[in-house]
PDB file of C-alpha atoms in Angstrom:
ATOM      1  CA  MET A  14     -52.916 182.666  34.405  1.00 59.00           C
ATOM      2  CA  ASN A  15     -52.454 183.442  30.440  1.00 65.00           C
ATOM      3  CA  GLY A  16     -51.232 179.831  30.263  1.00 78.00           C
ATOM      4  CA  LEU A  17     -54.357 178.462  31.621  1.00 82.00           C
ATOM      5  CA  LYS A  18     -56.330 180.219  29.117  1.00 81.00           C
ATOM      6  CA  LYS A  19     -54.404 179.557  26.491  1.00 87.00           C
ATOM      7  CA  ILE A  20     -54.631 175.141  27.041  1.00 86.00           C
ATOM      8  CA  THR A  21     -58.640 175.568  27.891  1.00 85.00           C
ATOM      9  CA  ARG A  22     -58.920 176.661  24.442  1.00 85.00           C
ATOM     10  CA  GLU A  23     -57.194 174.578  23.221  1.00 85.00           C
ATOM     11  CA  LEU A  24     -58.878 171.927  25.205  1.00 82.00           C
ATOM     12  CA  GLU A  25     -61.945 173.264  24.762  1.00 81.00           C
ATOM     13  CA  SER A  26     -61.005 172.404  21.038  1.00 83.00           C
ATOM     14  CA  VAL A  27     -59.926 169.399  20.576  1.00 81.00           C
ATOM     15  CA  GLU A  28     -63.180 168.890  23.021  1.00 80.00           C
ATOM     16  CA  LYS A  29     -66.048 169.941  19.900  1.00 80.00           C
ATOM     17  CA  LYS A  30     -63.115 168.397  17.380  1.00 80.00           C
ATOM     18  CA  LEU A  31     -64.149 165.137  19.045  1.00 77.00           C
ATOM     19  CA  LYS A  32     -67.847 165.769  18.775  1.00 78.00           C
ATOM     20  CA  SER A  33     -67.714 166.200  14.629  1.00 78.00           C
ATOM     21  CA  PRO A  34     -68.629 164.080  12.172  1.00 71.00           C
ATOM     22  CA  PHE A  35     -65.523 163.778  10.863  1.00 66.00           C
ATOM     23  CA  ARG A  36     -63.709 162.718  13.483  1.00 67.00           C
ATOM     24  CA  PHE A  37     -63.277 159.688  13.272  1.00 67.00           C
ATOM     25  CA  PHE A  38     -60.324 160.240  10.330  1.00 67.00           C
ATOM     26  CA  ILE A  39     -57.777 161.927  13.798  1.00 77.00           C
ATOM     27  CA  LYS A  40     -59.856 160.375  17.192  1.00 79.00           C
ATOM     28  CA  LYS A  41     -57.107 158.543  17.750  1.00 81.00           C
ATOM     29  CA  TRP A  42     -54.600 162.442  17.244  1.00 81.00           C
ATOM     30  CA  LEU A  43     -57.322 164.128  19.694  1.00 82.00           C
ATOM     31  CA  ILE A  44     -57.493 161.415  21.735  1.00 83.00           C
ATOM     32  CA  LYS A  45     -54.267 161.394  22.949  1.00 84.00           C
ATOM     33  CA  LYS A  46     -53.412 165.786  22.720  1.00 87.00           C
ATOM     34  CA  ARG A  47     -56.133 165.606  25.509  1.00 85.00           C
ATOM     35  CA  THR A  48     -54.171 163.347  27.828  1.00 85.00           C
ATOM     36  CA  LEU A  49     -52.049 165.180  27.352  1.00 87.00           C
ATOM     37  CA  LEU A  50     -53.981 168.479  27.866  1.00 88.00           C
ATOM     38  CA  ASN A  51     -55.042 167.555  30.328  1.00 86.00           C
ATOM     39  CA  ARG A  52     -52.010 166.217  31.948  1.00 88.00           C
ATOM     40  CA  SER A  53     -50.540 170.312  31.201  1.00 89.00           C
ATOM     41  CA  LEU A  54     -53.226 171.530  33.071  1.00 90.00           C
ATOM     42  CA  ASP A  55     -53.503 169.712  35.918  1.00 91.00           C
ATOM     43  CA  LEU A  56     -50.280 170.847  36.333  1.00 90.00           C
ATOM     44  CA  SER A  57     -50.544 174.225  35.442  1.00 92.00           C
ATOM     45  CA  LEU A  58     -53.701 173.811  38.332  1.00 93.00           C
ATOM     46  CA  VAL A  59     -51.978 172.313  41.364  1.00 94.00           C
ATOM     47  CA  ASP A  60     -50.129 176.163  41.101  1.00 92.00           C
ATOM     48  CA  HIS A  61     -52.637 177.981  40.097  1.00 92.00           C
ATOM     49  CA  ILE A  62     -54.908 176.938  42.821  1.00 94.00           C
ATOM     50  CA  SER A  63     -51.993 176.302  45.376  1.00 94.00           C
ATOM     51  CA  ALA A  64     -51.558 180.088  45.316  1.00 93.00           C
ATOM     52  CA  ASN A  65     -55.459 180.939  46.361  1.00 91.00           C
ATOM     53  CA  ASN A  66     -56.181 178.040  48.413  1.00 95.00           C
ATOM     54  CA  GLU A  67     -53.912 177.618  51.931  1.00 96.00           C
ATOM     55  CA  ASN A  68     -55.934 174.409  52.238  1.00 96.00           C
ATOM     56  CA  PHE A  69     -54.527 172.998  49.060  1.00 97.00           C
ATOM     57  CA  LYS A  70     -50.982 173.905  48.893  1.00 97.00           C
ATOM     58  CA  LYS A  71     -51.043 172.481  52.130  1.00 97.00           C
ATOM     59  CA  LEU A  72     -52.348 168.658  50.182  1.00 97.00           C
ATOM     60  CA  VAL A  73     -49.823 169.450  47.845  1.00 97.00           C
ATOM     61  CA  GLU A  74     -46.678 170.188  50.388  1.00 97.00           C
ATOM     62  CA  GLU A  75     -47.786 167.169  52.531  1.00 98.00           C
ATOM     63  CA  ASN A  76     -48.008 164.787  48.546  1.00 98.00           C
ATOM     64  CA  LYS A  77     -44.575 166.443  47.901  1.00 97.00           C
ATOM     65  CA  GLN A  78     -43.064 165.203  51.554  1.00 97.00           C
ATOM     66  CA  LEU A  79     -44.915 161.680  51.501  1.00 98.00           C
ATOM     67  CA  LEU A  80     -43.497 161.370  48.344  1.00 98.00           C
ATOM     68  CA  CYS A  81     -39.735 162.254  49.077  1.00 97.00           C
ATOM     69  CA  ASN A  82     -37.870 159.365  50.095  1.00 97.00           C
ATOM     70  CA  GLU A  83     -34.403 157.361  49.725  1.00 96.00           C
ATOM     71  CA  ASN A  84     -33.422 153.518  48.451  1.00 96.00           C
ATOM     72  CA  ILE A  85     -36.834 152.861  46.745  1.00 97.00           C
ATOM     73  CA  GLN A  86     -36.199 149.620  45.087  1.00 97.00           C
ATOM     74  CA  PHE A  87     -36.999 150.408  41.023  1.00 97.00           C
ATOM     75  CA  LYS A  88     -38.150 146.728  39.906  1.00 96.00           C
ATOM     76  CA  VAL A  89     -38.276 145.700  35.931  1.00 95.00           C
ATOM     77  CA  THR A  90     -41.702 143.514  35.391  1.00 95.00           C
ATOM     78  CA  SER A  91     -41.093 143.343  31.250  1.00 90.00           C
ATOM     79  CA  GLU A  92     -38.078 143.725  28.813  1.00 84.00           C
ATOM     80  CA  GLY A  93     -38.663 144.343  24.985  1.00 76.00           C
ATOM     81  CA  SER A  94     -36.361 144.085  21.820  1.00 73.00           C
ATOM     82  CA  SER A  95     -36.670 144.922  18.535  1.00 71.00           C
ATOM     83  CA  PRO A  96     -33.221 144.509  15.701  1.00 66.00           C
ATOM     84  CA  TRP A  97     -33.689 148.174  15.677  1.00 66.00           C
ATOM     85  CA  THR A  98     -32.965 149.440  19.530  1.00 63.00           C
ATOM     86  CA  TYR A  99     -30.638 148.572  22.134  1.00 58.00           C
ATOM     87  CA  MET A 100     -32.397 150.606  25.686  1.00 74.00           C
ATOM     88  CA  THR A 101     -34.972 152.366  26.876  1.00 84.00           C
ATOM     89  CA  LYS A 102     -34.723 156.459  26.692  1.00 87.00           C
ATOM     90  CA  ARG A 103     -37.792 157.208  28.146  1.00 92.00           C
ATOM     91  CA  PHE A 104     -40.336 156.829  30.874  1.00 95.00           C
ATOM     92  CA  GLU A 105     -43.909 157.718  31.665  1.00 96.00           C
ATOM     93  CA  GLY A 106     -45.751 156.571  34.390  1.00 97.00           C
ATOM     94  CA  ARG A 107     -48.338 157.537  37.579  1.00 97.00           C
ATOM     95  CA  ILE A 108     -48.396 156.071  40.987  1.00 98.00           C
ATOM     96  CA  HIS A 109     -51.924 153.942  40.845  1.00 98.00           C
ATOM     97  CA  SER A 110     -54.816 153.532  42.864  1.00 96.00           C
ATOM     98  CA  ASN A 111     -53.253 150.939  44.853  1.00 97.00           C
ATOM     99  CA  GLY A 112     -49.928 153.094  45.854  1.00 97.00           C
ATOM    100  CA  PHE A 113     -47.873 152.120  43.711  1.00 98.00           C
ATOM    101  CA  LEU A 114     -45.778 153.821  40.467  1.00 98.00           C
ATOM    102  CA  TYR A 115     -45.750 152.088  37.799  1.00 98.00           C
ATOM    103  CA  LEU A 116     -43.713 153.307  34.409  1.00 97.00           C
ATOM    104  CA  GLN A 117     -44.191 151.791  30.483  1.00 95.00           C
ATOM    105  CA  ALA A 118     -41.475 152.645  28.309  1.00 92.00           C
ATOM    106  CA  LYS A 119     -42.280 155.423  25.677  1.00 89.00           C
ATOM    107  CA  SER A 120     -39.157 156.121  24.309  1.00 77.00           C
ATOM    108  CA  ASN A 121     -36.119 153.619  23.117  1.00 74.00           C
ATOM    109  CA  ALA A 122     -33.111 154.745  21.459  1.00 66.00           C
ATOM    110  CA  ILE A 123     -32.483 153.828  17.537  1.00 64.00           C
ATOM    111  CA  GLU A 124     -28.959 151.974  17.036  1.00 59.00           C
ATOM    112  CA  PHE A 125     -27.126 153.811  14.055  1.00 51.00           C
ATOM    113  CA  LEU A 126     -24.127 151.789  13.972  1.00 49.00           C
ATOM    114  CA  GLU A 127     -23.760 148.030  16.173  1.00 49.00           C
ATOM    115  CA  ILE A 128     -21.635 149.328  18.512  1.00 48.00           C
ATOM    116  CA  LEU A 129     -24.074 151.328  20.305  1.00 54.00           C
ATOM    117  CA  SER A 130     -25.957 147.793  20.690  1.00 53.00           C
ATOM    118  CA  HIS A 131     -22.938 147.431  24.136  1.00 56.00           C
ATOM    119  CA  PHE A 132     -24.113 150.877  25.591  1.00 63.00           C
ATOM    120  CA  TYR A 133     -27.125 149.975  28.406  1.00 66.00           C
ATOM    121  CA  PRO A 134     -28.461 152.788  30.745  1.00 76.00           C
ATOM    122  CA  SER A 135     -26.771 153.317  34.281  1.00 84.00           C
ATOM    123  CA  LYS A 136     -29.025 155.867  34.849  1.00 92.00           C
ATOM    124  CA  TYR A 137     -32.280 158.047  35.082  1.00 95.00           C
ATOM    125  CA  ILE A 138     -33.577 161.423  35.901  1.00 97.00           C
ATOM    126  CA  GLY A 139     -36.687 162.921  36.139  1.00 97.00           C
ATOM    127  CA  THR A 140     -39.732 164.383  38.023  1.00 97.00           C
ATOM    128  CA  MET A 141     -42.497 163.695  40.525  1.00 97.00           C
ATOM    129  CA  THR A 142     -45.632 165.439  40.693  1.00 96.00           C
ATOM    130  CA  PRO A 143     -47.833 166.183  43.662  1.00 96.00           C
ATOM    131  CA  LEU A 144     -50.848 163.730  42.047  1.00 97.00           C
ATOM    132  CA  GLY A 145     -48.010 160.720  41.172  1.00 97.00           C
ATOM    133  CA  LEU A 146     -47.449 161.657  37.758  1.00 96.00           C
ATOM    134  CA  ALA A 147     -43.987 160.545  36.717  1.00 97.00           C
ATOM    135  CA  GLU A 148     -41.400 160.997  33.452  1.00 96.00           C
ATOM    136  CA  ALA A 149     -37.749 159.468  33.106  1.00 96.00           C
ATOM    137  CA  ASN A 150     -34.905 159.722  30.706  1.00 94.00           C
ATOM    138  CA  ALA A 151     -32.061 158.521  30.345  1.00 91.00           C
ATOM    139  CA  ALA A 152     -28.869 160.453  31.759  1.00 90.00           C
ATOM    140  CA  SER A 153     -26.368 158.241  31.482  1.00 84.00           C
ATOM    141  CA  THR A 154     -25.028 155.277  30.176  1.00 79.00           C
ATOM    142  CA  ASP A 155     -22.363 152.038  30.594  1.00 71.00           C
ATOM    143  CA  PHE A 156     -20.340 150.386  27.838  1.00 69.00           C
ATOM    144  CA  GLN A 157     -20.839 145.372  27.891  1.00 63.00           C
ATOM    145  CA  ILE A 158     -18.201 145.033  25.618  1.00 64.00           C
ATOM    146  CA  ILE A 159     -19.446 141.687  24.697  1.00 58.00           C
ATOM    147  CA  GLY A 160     -23.068 142.345  23.539  1.00 51.00           C
ATOM    148  CA  GLY A 161     -25.409 143.806  26.019  1.00 61.00           C
ATOM    149  CA  ARG A 162     -26.644 144.114  29.041  1.00 65.00           C
ATOM    150  CA  VAL A 163     -30.290 144.861  30.311  1.00 73.00           C
ATOM    151  CA  PRO A 164     -31.477 146.303  33.182  1.00 81.00           C
ATOM    152  CA  GLU A 165     -33.230 144.545  36.396  1.00 89.00           C
ATOM    153  CA  VAL A 166     -32.915 146.125  38.851  1.00 94.00           C
ATOM    154  CA  PHE A 167     -32.175 149.855  39.994  1.00 95.00           C
ATOM    155  CA  ARG A 168     -31.692 152.193  42.512  1.00 96.00           C
ATOM    156  CA  GLY A 169     -32.943 155.623  43.211  1.00 97.00           C
ATOM    157  CA  GLN A 170     -34.816 158.974  45.551  1.00 97.00           C
ATOM    158  CA  ILE A 171     -37.185 161.017  45.402  1.00 98.00           C
ATOM    159  CA  ASP A 172     -36.225 164.497  46.275  1.00 97.00           C
ATOM    160  CA  LEU A 173     -38.986 166.739  48.193  1.00 96.00           C
ATOM    161  CA  ASN A 174     -38.643 169.523  44.528  1.00 95.00           C
ATOM    162  CA  GLY A 175     -40.522 166.284  42.419  1.00 96.00           C
ATOM    163  CA  LYS A 176     -36.765 165.038  40.894  1.00 97.00           C
ATOM    164  CA  ILE A 177     -36.455 161.277  40.884  1.00 98.00           C
ATOM    165  CA  THR A 178     -33.133 159.660  39.793  1.00 97.00           C
ATOM    166  CA  PHE A 179     -32.639 155.834  39.795  1.00 96.00           C
ATOM    167  CA  GLU A 180     -29.921 153.332  38.924  1.00 94.00           C
ATOM    168  CA  THR A 181     -28.999 150.639  37.272  1.00 90.00           C
ATOM    169  CA  THR A 182     -27.522 148.403  40.763  1.00 90.00           C
ATOM    170  CA  ASP A 183     -28.456 144.797  38.680  1.00 86.00           C
ATOM    171  CA  SER A 184     -27.809 143.359  35.015  1.00 77.00           C
ATOM    172  CA  TRP A 185     -27.987 140.385  33.370  1.00 68.00           C
ATOM    173  CA  PHE A 186     -26.186 139.321  30.107  1.00 68.00           C
ATOM    174  CA  GLU A 187     -27.792 139.394  26.943  1.00 65.00           C
ATOM    175  CA  ILE A 188     -25.369 138.392  23.848  1.00 63.00           C
ATOM    176  CA  ASP A 189     -27.766 140.610  21.389  1.00 64.00           C
ATOM    177  CA  GLY A 190     -27.904 143.526  22.953  1.00 55.00           C
ATOM    178  CA  HIS A 191     -31.175 144.730  21.696  1.00 62.00           C
ATOM    179  CA  ILE A 192     -33.655 143.610  24.586  1.00 73.00           C
ATOM    180  CA  HIS A 193     -34.986 146.939  25.924  1.00 77.00           C
ATOM    181  CA  VAL A 194     -36.819 147.393  29.148  1.00 86.00           C
ATOM    182  CA  SER A 195     -40.475 147.970  29.129  1.00 87.00           C
ATOM    183  CA  LYS A 196     -42.139 147.872  32.064  1.00 95.00           C
ATOM    184  CA  ILE A 197     -41.382 149.307  35.789  1.00 97.00           C
ATOM    185  CA  ILE A 198     -42.546 149.074  39.494  1.00 98.00           C
ATOM    186  CA  ALA A 199     -41.849 150.824  42.120  1.00 98.00           C
ATOM    187  CA  ASP A 200     -42.741 151.438  45.393  1.00 98.00           C
ATOM    188  CA  PRO A 201     -42.601 154.767  46.595  1.00 97.00           C
ATOM    189  CA  PHE A 202     -43.529 154.818  50.301  1.00 97.00           C
ATOM    190  CA  LYS A 203     -41.077 151.259  50.871  1.00 96.00           C
ATOM    191  CA  GLY A 204     -43.757 149.619  52.381  1.00 96.00           C
ATOM    192  CA  ASN A 205     -45.388 152.453  54.985  1.00 97.00           C
ATOM    193  CA  ASN A 206     -49.076 151.896  54.726  1.00 97.00           C
ATOM    194  CA  HIS A 207     -49.859 154.957  56.459  1.00 97.00           C
ATOM    195  CA  LYS A 208     -47.530 156.829  53.892  1.00 97.00           C
ATOM    196  CA  ARG A 209     -49.558 155.575  50.570  1.00 97.00           C
ATOM    197  CA  GLU A 210     -53.334 156.000  52.252  1.00 98.00           C
ATOM    198  CA  LEU A 211     -52.506 159.003  52.987  1.00 98.00           C
ATOM    199  CA  PHE A 212     -51.321 160.443  49.344  1.00 98.00           C
ATOM    200  CA  LEU A 213     -54.071 158.622  47.831  1.00 98.00           C
ATOM    201  CA  ARG A 214     -56.288 160.064  49.778  1.00 98.00           C
ATOM    202  CA  ASN A 215     -54.554 163.732  49.732  1.00 98.00           C
ATOM    203  CA  ARG A 216     -54.141 162.974  46.038  1.00 98.00           C
ATOM    204  CA  SER A 217     -58.330 162.369  45.320  1.00 97.00           C
ATOM    205  CA  GLU A 218     -58.836 166.135  47.632  1.00 97.00           C
ATOM    206  CA  ILE A 219     -56.003 167.465  45.026  1.00 97.00           C
ATOM    207  CA  ARG A 220     -57.860 166.422  42.007  1.00 95.00           C
ATOM    208  CA  SER A 221     -60.967 167.525  43.205  1.00 96.00           C
ATOM    209  CA  SER A 222     -60.833 170.906  43.547  1.00 96.00           C
ATOM    210  CA  ILE A 223     -59.028 170.881  40.590  1.00 95.00           C
ATOM    211  CA  ASN A 224     -62.408 168.713  38.681  1.00 93.00           C
ATOM    212  CA  ASN A 225     -64.202 172.045  40.293  1.00 93.00           C
ATOM    213  CA  TRP A 226     -62.464 174.589  38.383  1.00 92.00           C
ATOM    214  CA  LYS A 227     -62.616 172.848  35.284  1.00 89.00           C
ATOM    215  CA  LYS A 228     -66.338 171.748  35.457  1.00 88.00           C
ATOM    216  CA  GLN A 229     -66.391 175.940  36.708  1.00 88.00           C
ATOM    217  CA  ASN A 230     -63.973 177.125  34.237  1.00 84.00           C
ATOM    218  CA  ILE A 231     -63.853 175.139  30.473  1.00 79.00           C
ATOM    219  CA  LYS A 232     -66.687 174.451  28.282  1.00 74.00           C
ATOM    220  CA  PHE A 233     -67.275 171.168  26.948  1.00 63.00           C
TER     221      PHE A 233
END
């Protein structure tokens, strides 16, 4: 509970600053911080409300089960390049209202030595929440003697605890070694529309409970 109080106090402080006449100088930073605080608060509230509301807990547990799947295809939809980077270190994203997972590059590896451009990611490991929020970090790499390789397709899984893992299965050769993955799309439900719709319906109810808690406990 102390953790919740700390986050809510910080969130209230950010909201207050966003209403200040001097907000324009740090508006982007404040909005980014508000987003991060809301994400952290939502995750904390999933556990907090689950401990006090059996129906809410059932929805959370059901969403964990619905997300649990193997042999999921993660398809690269966009790439980027820079003379200073050689691979994507971290992805963040979420399941959108259409029930598909969209991941976007948030951090790229910096090339300190030329040889680094010959490495490319072979595996990512991260987490998926019952709300469909995901993040994944590069866990291992492979080496290409000449040029580099750019992942095109990954195969992975999500376990019952929300651990998400995906590995490069298809990639293409590029001579420069500075092209990296920018965006990925995946269907965690593997075409099962019943599971997809149930997950989205559950998430809507979970979010409604979280928003009600915020209205009752946070002063904006």
